XYZ file of C-alpha atoms in Angstrom:
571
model
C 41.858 -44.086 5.803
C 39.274 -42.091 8.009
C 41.936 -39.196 7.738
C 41.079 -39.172 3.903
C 37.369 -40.405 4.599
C 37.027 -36.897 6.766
C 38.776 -34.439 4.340
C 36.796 -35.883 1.469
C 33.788 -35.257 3.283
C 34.679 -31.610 4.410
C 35.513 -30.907 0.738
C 32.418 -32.121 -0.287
C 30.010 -30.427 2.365
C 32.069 -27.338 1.401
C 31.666 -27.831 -2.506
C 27.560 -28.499 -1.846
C 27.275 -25.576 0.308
C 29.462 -23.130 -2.261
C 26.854 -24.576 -4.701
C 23.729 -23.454 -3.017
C 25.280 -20.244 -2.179
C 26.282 -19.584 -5.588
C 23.201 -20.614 -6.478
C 21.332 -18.540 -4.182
C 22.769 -15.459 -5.488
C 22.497 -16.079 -9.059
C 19.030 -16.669 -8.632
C 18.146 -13.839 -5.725
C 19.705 -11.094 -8.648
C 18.336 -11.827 -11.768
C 15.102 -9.686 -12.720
C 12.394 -9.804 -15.052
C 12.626 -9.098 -18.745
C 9.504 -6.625 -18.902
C 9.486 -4.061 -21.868
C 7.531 -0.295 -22.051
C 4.511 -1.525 -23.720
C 2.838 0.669 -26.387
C 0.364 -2.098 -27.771
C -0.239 -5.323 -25.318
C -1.936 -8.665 -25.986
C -2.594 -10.286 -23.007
C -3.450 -14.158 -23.657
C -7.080 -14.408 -22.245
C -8.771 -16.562 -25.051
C -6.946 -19.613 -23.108
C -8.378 -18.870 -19.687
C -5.118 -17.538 -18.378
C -5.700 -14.255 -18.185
C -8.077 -11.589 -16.654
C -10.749 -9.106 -18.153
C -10.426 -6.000 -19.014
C -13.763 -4.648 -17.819
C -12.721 -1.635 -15.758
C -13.246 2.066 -17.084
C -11.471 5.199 -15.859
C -14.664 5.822 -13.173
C -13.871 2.340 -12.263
C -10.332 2.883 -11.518
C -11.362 6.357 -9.480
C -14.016 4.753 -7.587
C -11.544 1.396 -6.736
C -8.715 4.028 -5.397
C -11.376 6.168 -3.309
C -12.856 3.093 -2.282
C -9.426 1.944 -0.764
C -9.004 5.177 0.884
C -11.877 6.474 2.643
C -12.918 4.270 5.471
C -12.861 4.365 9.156
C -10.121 6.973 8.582
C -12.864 10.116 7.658
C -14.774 8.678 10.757
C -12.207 8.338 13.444
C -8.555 9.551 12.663
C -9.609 13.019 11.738
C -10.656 13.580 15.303
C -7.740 11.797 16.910
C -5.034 13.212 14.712
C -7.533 16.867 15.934
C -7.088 16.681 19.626
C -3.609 17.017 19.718
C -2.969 19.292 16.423
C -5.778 21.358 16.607
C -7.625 22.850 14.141
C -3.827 22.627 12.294
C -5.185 18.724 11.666
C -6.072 20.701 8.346
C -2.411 21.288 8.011
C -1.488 17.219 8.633
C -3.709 16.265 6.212
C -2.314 18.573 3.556
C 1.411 17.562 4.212
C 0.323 14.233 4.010
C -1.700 14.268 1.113
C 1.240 15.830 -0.639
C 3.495 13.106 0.198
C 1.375 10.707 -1.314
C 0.949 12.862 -4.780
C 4.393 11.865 -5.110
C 4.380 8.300 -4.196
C 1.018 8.309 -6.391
C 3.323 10.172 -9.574
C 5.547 7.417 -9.105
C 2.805 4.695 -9.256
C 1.199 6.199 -12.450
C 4.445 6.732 -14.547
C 4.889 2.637 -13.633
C 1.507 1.546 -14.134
C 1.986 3.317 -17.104
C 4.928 1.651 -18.132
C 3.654 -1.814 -17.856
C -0.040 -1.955 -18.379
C -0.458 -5.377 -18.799
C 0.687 -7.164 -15.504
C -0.247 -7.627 -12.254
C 1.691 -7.647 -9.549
C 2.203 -3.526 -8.612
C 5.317 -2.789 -6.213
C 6.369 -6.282 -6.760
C 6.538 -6.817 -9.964
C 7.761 -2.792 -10.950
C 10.854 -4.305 -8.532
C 11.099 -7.634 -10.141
C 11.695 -5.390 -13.517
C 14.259 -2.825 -11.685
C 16.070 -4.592 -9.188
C 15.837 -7.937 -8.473
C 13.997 -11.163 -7.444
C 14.968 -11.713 -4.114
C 14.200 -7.953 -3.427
C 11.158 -8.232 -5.409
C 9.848 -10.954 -3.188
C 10.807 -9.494 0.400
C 8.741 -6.434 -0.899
C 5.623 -8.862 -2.000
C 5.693 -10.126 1.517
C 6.119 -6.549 3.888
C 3.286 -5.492 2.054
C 1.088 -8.708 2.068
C 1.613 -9.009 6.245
C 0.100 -5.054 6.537
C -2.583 -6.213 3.909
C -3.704 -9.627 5.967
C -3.446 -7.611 8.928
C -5.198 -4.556 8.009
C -8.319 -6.579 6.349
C -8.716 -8.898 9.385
C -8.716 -4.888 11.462
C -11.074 -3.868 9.018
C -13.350 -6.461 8.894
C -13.494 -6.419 12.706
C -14.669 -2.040 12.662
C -17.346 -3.149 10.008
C -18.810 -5.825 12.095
C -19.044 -3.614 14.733
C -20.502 -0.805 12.967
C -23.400 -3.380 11.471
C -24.173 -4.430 15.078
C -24.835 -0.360 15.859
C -26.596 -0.113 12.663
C -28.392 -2.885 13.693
C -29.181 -2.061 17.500
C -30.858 1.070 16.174
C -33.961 -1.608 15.944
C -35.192 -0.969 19.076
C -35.891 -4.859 20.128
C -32.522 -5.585 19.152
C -30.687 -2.987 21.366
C -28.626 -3.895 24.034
C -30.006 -7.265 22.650
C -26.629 -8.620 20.766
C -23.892 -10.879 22.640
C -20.530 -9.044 22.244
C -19.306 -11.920 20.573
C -20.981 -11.789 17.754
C -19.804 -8.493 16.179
C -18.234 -6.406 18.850
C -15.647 -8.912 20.055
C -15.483 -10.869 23.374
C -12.080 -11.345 25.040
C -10.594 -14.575 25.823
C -7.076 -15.402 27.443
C -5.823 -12.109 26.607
C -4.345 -12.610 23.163
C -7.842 -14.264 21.786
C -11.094 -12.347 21.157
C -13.984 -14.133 19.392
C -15.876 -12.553 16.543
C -18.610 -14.446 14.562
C -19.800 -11.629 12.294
C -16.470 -10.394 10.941
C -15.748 -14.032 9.520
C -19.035 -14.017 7.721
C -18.399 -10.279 6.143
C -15.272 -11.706 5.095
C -16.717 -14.830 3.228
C -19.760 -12.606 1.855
C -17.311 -10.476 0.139
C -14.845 -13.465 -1.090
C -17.859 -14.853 -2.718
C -18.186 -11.152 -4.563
C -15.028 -11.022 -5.792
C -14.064 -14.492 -7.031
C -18.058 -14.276 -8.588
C -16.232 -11.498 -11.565
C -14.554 -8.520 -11.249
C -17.682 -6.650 -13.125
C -19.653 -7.839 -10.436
C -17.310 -6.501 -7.815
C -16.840 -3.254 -9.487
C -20.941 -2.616 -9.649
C -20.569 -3.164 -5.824
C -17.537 -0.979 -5.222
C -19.013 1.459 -7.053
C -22.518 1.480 -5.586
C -20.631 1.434 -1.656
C -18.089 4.343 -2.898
C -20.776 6.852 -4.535
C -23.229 6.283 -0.916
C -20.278 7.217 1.039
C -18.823 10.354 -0.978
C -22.834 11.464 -1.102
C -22.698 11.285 2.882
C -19.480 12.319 3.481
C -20.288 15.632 1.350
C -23.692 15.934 2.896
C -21.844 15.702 6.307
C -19.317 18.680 4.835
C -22.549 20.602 3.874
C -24.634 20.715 7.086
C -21.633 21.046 9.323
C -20.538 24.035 7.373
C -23.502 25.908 8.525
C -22.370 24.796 12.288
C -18.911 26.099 12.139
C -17.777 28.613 14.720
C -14.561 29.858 13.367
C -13.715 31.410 17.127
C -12.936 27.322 17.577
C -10.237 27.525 14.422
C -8.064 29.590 16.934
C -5.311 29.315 18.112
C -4.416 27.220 15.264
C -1.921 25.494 16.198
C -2.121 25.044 19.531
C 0.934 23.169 20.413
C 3.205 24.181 17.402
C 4.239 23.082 13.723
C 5.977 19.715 15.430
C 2.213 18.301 16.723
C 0.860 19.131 12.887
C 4.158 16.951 11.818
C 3.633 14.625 13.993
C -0.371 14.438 12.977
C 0.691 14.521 9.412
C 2.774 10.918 9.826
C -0.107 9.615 11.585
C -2.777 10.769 8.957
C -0.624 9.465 6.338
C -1.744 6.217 6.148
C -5.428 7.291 5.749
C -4.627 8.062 2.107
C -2.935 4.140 1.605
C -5.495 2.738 -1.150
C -4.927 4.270 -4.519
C -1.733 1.750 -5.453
C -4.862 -0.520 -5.443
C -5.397 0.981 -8.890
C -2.282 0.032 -10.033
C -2.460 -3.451 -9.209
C -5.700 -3.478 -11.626
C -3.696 -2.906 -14.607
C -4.681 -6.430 -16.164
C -7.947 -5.524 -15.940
C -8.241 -2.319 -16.958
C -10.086 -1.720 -20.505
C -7.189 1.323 -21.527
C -4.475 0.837 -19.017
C -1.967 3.253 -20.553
C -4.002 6.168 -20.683
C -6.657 5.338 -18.088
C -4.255 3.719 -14.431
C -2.264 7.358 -14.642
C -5.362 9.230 -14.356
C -7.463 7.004 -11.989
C -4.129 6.647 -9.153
C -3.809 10.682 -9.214
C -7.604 11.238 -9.446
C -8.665 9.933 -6.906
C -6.076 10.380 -4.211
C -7.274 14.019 -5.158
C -10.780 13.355 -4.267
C -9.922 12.140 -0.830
C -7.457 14.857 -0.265
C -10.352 17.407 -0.900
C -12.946 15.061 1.148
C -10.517 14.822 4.432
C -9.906 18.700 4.080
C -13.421 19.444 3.995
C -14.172 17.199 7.314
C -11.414 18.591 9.190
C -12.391 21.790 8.709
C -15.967 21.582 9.276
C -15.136 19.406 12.717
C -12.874 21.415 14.287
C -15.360 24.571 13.618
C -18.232 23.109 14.695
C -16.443 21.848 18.230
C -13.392 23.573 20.295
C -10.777 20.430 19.392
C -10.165 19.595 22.837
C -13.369 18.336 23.050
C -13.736 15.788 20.521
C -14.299 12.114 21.178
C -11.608 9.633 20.673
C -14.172 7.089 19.192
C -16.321 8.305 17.191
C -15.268 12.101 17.160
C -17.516 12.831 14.198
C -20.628 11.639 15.265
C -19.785 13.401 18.598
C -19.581 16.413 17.305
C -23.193 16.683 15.319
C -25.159 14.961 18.506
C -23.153 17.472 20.511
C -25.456 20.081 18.376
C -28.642 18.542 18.334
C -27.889 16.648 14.740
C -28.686 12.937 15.931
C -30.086 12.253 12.704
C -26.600 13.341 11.144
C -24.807 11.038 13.461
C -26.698 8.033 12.782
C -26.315 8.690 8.445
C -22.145 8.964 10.025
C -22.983 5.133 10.894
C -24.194 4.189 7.567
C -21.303 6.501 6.013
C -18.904 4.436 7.972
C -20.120 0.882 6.708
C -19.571 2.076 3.105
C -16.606 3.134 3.614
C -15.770 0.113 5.523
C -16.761 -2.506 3.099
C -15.307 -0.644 0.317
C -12.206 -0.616 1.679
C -12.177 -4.013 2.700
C -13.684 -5.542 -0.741
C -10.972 -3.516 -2.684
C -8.208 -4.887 -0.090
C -8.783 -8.261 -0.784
C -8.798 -7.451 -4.481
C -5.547 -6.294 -4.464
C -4.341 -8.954 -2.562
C -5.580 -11.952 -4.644
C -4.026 -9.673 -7.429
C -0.548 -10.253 -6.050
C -0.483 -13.255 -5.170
C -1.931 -14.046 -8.592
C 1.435 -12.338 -10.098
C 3.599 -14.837 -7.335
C 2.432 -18.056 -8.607
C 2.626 -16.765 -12.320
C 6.233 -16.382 -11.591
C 6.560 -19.192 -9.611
C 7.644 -18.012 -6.594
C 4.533 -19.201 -4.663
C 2.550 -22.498 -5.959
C 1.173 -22.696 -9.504
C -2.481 -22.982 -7.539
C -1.933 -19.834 -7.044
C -1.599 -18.623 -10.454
C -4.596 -20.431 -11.576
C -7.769 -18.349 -12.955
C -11.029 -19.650 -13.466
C -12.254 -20.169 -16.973
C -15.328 -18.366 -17.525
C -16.041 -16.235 -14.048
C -12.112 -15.148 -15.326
C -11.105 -14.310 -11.273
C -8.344 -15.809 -9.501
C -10.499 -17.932 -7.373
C -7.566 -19.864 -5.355
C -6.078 -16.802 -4.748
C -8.762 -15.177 -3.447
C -10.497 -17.819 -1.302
C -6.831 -18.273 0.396
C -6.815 -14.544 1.176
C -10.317 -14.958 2.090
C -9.560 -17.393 4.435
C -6.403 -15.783 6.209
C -8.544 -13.077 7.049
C -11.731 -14.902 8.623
C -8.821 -16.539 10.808
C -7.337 -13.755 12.387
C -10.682 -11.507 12.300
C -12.340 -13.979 13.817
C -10.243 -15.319 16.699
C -7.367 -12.382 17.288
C -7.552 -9.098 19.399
C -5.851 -7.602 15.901
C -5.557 -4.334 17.901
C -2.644 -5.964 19.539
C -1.314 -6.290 15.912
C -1.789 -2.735 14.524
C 0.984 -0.916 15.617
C 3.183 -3.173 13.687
C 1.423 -2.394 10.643
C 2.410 0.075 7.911
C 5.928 -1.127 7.674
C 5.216 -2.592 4.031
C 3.181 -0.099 2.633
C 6.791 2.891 3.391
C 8.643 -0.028 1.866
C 6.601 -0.637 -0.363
C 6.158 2.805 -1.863
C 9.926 3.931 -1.465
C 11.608 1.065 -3.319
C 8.735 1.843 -6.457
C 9.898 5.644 -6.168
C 13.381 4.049 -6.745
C 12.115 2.015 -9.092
C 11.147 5.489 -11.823
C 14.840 6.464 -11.457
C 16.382 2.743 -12.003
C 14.300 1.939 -15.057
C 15.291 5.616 -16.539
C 18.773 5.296 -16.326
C 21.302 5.035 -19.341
C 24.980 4.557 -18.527
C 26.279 7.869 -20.285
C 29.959 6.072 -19.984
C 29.815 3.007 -21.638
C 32.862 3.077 -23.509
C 34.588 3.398 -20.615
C 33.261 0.949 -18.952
C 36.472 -1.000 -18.370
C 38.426 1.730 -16.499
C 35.533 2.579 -13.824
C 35.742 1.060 -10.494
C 31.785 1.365 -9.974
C 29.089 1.594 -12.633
C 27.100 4.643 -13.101
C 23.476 2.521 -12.185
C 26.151 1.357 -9.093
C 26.469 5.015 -8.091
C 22.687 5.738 -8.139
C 22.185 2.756 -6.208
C 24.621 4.333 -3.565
C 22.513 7.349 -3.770
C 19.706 6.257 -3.504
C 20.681 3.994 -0.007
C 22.066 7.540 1.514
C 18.743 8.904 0.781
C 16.884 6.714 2.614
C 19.564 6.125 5.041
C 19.549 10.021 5.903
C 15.228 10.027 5.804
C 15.784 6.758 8.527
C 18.172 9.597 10.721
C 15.961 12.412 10.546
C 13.062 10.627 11.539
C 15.128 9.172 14.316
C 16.730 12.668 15.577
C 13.343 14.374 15.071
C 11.259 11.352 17.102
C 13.578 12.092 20.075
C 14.116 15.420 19.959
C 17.544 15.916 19.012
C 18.973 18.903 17.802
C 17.409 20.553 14.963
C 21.312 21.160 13.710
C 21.488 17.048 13.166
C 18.169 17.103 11.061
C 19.743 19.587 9.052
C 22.641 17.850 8.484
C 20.642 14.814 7.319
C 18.827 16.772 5.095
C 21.875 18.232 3.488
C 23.380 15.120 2.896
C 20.091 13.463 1.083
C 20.303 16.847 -0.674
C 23.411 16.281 -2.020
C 23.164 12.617 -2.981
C 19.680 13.602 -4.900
C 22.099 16.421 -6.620
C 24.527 13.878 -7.937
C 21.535 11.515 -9.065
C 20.617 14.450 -11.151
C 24.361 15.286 -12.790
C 25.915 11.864 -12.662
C 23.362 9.954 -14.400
C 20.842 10.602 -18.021
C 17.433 9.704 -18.348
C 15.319 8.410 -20.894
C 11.689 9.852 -21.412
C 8.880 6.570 -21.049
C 6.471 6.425 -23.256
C 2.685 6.875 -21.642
C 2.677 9.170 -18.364
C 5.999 10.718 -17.255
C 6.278 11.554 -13.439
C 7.616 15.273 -13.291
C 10.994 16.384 -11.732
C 13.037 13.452 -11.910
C 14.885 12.289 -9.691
C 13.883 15.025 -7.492
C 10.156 14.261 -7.177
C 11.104 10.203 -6.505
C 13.977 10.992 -4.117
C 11.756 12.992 -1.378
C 9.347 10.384 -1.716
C 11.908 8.358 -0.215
C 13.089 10.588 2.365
C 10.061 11.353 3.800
C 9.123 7.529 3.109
C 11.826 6.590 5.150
C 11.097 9.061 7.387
C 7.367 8.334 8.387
C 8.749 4.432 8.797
C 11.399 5.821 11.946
C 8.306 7.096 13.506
C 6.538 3.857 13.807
C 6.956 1.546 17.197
C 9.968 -0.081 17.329
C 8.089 -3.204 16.807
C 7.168 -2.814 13.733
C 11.140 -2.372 12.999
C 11.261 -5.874 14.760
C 8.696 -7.146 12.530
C 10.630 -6.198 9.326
C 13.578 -7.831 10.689
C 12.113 -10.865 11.820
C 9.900 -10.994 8.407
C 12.918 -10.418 5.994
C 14.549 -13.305 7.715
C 11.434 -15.651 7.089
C 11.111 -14.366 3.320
C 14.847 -14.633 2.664
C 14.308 -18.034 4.315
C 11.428 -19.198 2.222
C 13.385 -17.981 -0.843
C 16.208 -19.725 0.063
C 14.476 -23.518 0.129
C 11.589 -23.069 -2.021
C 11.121 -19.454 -4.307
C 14.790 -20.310 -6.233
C 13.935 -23.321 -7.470
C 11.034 -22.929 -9.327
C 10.879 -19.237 -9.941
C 10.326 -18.413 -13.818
C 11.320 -14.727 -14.956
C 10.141 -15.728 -18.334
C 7.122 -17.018 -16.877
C 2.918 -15.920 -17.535
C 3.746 -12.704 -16.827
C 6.744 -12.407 -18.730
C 5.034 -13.963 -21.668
C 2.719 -11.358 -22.236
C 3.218 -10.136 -25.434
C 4.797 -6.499 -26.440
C 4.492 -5.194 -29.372
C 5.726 -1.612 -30.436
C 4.716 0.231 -33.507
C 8.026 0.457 -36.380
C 8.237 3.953 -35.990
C 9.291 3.960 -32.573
C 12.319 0.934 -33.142
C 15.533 1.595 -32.325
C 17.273 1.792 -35.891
């Protein structure tokens, strides 16, 4: 009797747990059911649904509001004292890389005007859920992170704004906006918190009212940041541009992975789509605008710092304020500290836009709470979203050292713009071999998504080999390889044409995207490839018990309707 007791328990542990596991997968691979959109009704009469109040000069000012921050300020200099004047160079290289990632993002955006969501819901649509969801949560970790960091620089630029009073100099507790240290770990910071909350209030107030502010912040800082290009051109000493390259093309590489992340902002834009008054036309053209602007802007500063002082000289702090007080401009260095509060609270303001945004598209789809999805009725914001980001970030600005956290950042943003480059490729494809179907071991989509893992696979190895030196035969190699597999992505499999804005050179464009992607991410401290790890464990985790079971493909955003003019149905 307990003999049979025990075996009827073992089958039935092992029936429950092939049931969950079946479960699991049929759930982790299904996607989302989005179609190209040519005319979109988005259901905002019932509350649901945002506003479309944003123009194309909206969009351009959101992306170069995301952009330029403490970045202009402080990394140019950095990146400068060991590239040299060739910080020019970085900048360039970098910039580039993100024109593609930002082609990428506008044929998408594009695509699906009328959701939010960005990189996570363009990977709901071409992959899957599960994958869809680790990607939503790489890239929310850098965004908590990164506006608790940010918030923390503005409140410390305020104080110096502040202590040019003169009875409040040297007058402020370093608690209160420059941080005081406690056990290690902890650092206390009053000011930061309250930034945070001023700006929460902003942005779950109406996105018009937001927009006025981003707007207002953006234009002050280009104005200074352009008036800092002018009078520093007339202090440039070109003797100081040479050598150029002081220690070789591998420090300007090495700058140019660095630098990289200064230009992180304009997939902001993209996550705006709901909002936007012509998304089609308009997301395209405000994602590639103005990562322009700031490629021009950063140019113009790096130039005009390394002329004006020899680049072995410049401060590690504040290098560009350093460098006009070094030549008698005080007055320049003090309008650098207004520049630099702009540019901070833009960049904050349109980081906790984008993330309310996202999780807004989560708990649409049900893979967060519905309290998530839930948008108020007349200010038409998602309040609960934004109030939760709100309050993540007040937590760890205002009781964590998050400089102890920083080098573990960036991981989501490479992931995050790799799997949307592979994203334009999966979403083009049509099996040119459907007939024969039945007598093919692997599917022609299966092939490109071979391709596409070699890619990135060979973009992790290069990065590797070229991080510790290795032989430049091995990068080489790598790069033949990822060479080849892009070659067979472009014989072995057709492509349709989208309707709206078509990214140029496909698959070539998307697959260095994700080489060098992939290849700025083996650069990074190896505990940030901990943290990815670690994180995908959690998400897969949280998936596991909670996401699967009350996930909704066909859910808000799904619902949205699409409707497509007669001419352009498929007979």
């Amino acid at each position: 009797m307990r003999i049979e007791l025990s075996s009827g328990m073992t089958s039935s542990s092992s029936s429950s747990a092939s049931s969950f596991f079946s479960r699991f997968w049929s759930s982790a691979l299904r996607s989302k059911p989005l179609s190209p959109a040519v005319e979109t009704s988005v259901r905002t009469s019932s509350g649901d649904g945002l506003v479309r109040r944003l123009g194309l000069l909206d969009l351009i000012l959101l992306g170069i509001g995301a952009s330029i921050g403490a970045g202009i300020f402080v990394v140019t200099g950095t990146v400068a004292r060991d590239a040299g004047p060739g910080v020019t160079i970085s900048f360039i290289i970098a910039g580039a890389s993100c024109v593609l990632n930002a082609l990428c993002y506008a044929e998408l955006a594009s695509r699906f005007p009328a959701v939010v969501g960005g990189a996570y819901m363009y990977t709901y649509s071409a992959f899957n859920e599960l994958t869809a969801f680790l990607v939503f949560a790489q890239l929310m970790l850098d965004y908590h992170i990164a506006a608790a960091s940010i918030a923390r620089s503005l409140a410390s630029y305020v104080v110096t704004v502040l202590e040019l009073i003169p009875f409040l100099k040297d007058n402020i507790p370093s608690w209160v906006g420059h941080g005081e240290e406690v056990l290690g770990a902890l650092s206390i910071n009053i000011l930061a918190p309250i930034l945070l909350v001023l700006l929460t209030v902003v942005l779950c107030w109406g996105v018009g009212e937001s927009s006025i502010l981003n707007s207002i912040m953006t234009v002050t800082k280009v104005l200074i940041v352009l008036f800092i290009i002018i009078v520093g051109a007339f202090e440039v000493d070109v003797s100081n541009w040479t050598p150029f390259a002081p220690h070789g093309f591998n420090s300007i590489l090495t700058g140019a992975t660095v630098v990289f992340f200064s230009y992180v902002g304009f997939d902001a834009v993209a996550n705006s789509a709901e909002e936007s008054k012509r998304p089609q036309r308009d997301l395209p053209f405000g994602i590639i605008g103005s990562l322009l602007v700031c490629v021009a802007l950063y140019i113009g500063v790096c130039l005009v710092i390394t002329g004006m002082v020899p680049y072995q000289y410049l401060g590690e702090d504040a290098p560009l304020a350093q460098a006009f007080t070094s030549r008698g401009l005080k007055y320049v260095s003090v309008l650098i500290s207004f520049g630099a509060v702009a540019g901070l609270t833009t960049t904050l303001l349109v980081g906790l836009y984008v993330q309310s945004r996202l999780y807004l598209g989560l708990g649409r789809d049900g893979l967060l709470p519905a309290i998530f999805a839930r948008v108020h009725p007349t200010r038409h914001t998602p309040v609960h979203s934004q109030v939760w980001v709100g309050l993540i970030a007040s937590i760890l600005a205002g009781l964590l050292n998050v400089r102890v956290l920083s080098h573990i950042l960036s991981v989501g943003t490479l992931t995050g713009y790799s799997v949307v480059s592979a994203c334009v490729l999966t979403l083009r494809w049509k099996d040119k071999t459907s007939s024969q179907a039945s007598t093919r071991r692997i599917s022609r989509r299966g092939e490109g998504i071979i391709c596409l893992f070699t890619i990135a696979c060979c973009g992790f190895a290069a990065g590797v080999l070229f991080r510790y030196g290795a032989s430049f035969v091995f990068l080489i190699l790598a790069a033949v390889i990822a060479i080849f597999s892009a070659g067979a992505l472009y014989l072995r499999q057709v492509y349709t044409d989208p309707p709206g804005f078509s990214c140029p050179g496909v698959p070539i464009i998307p697959s260095v995207s994700i080489f060098f992607n992939i290849f700025l991410f083996a650069q990074l401290h190896y505990e940030a490839w901990v943290r990815f790890v670690v994180l995908s464990i959690v998400t897969v985790g949280v998936y596991a018990f909670y996401s699967q079971y009350h996930a909704d493909p066909l859910g808000s955003n799904a619902s949205i309707v699409y409707h497509r003019a007669p001419a352009e149905e498929a007979p």
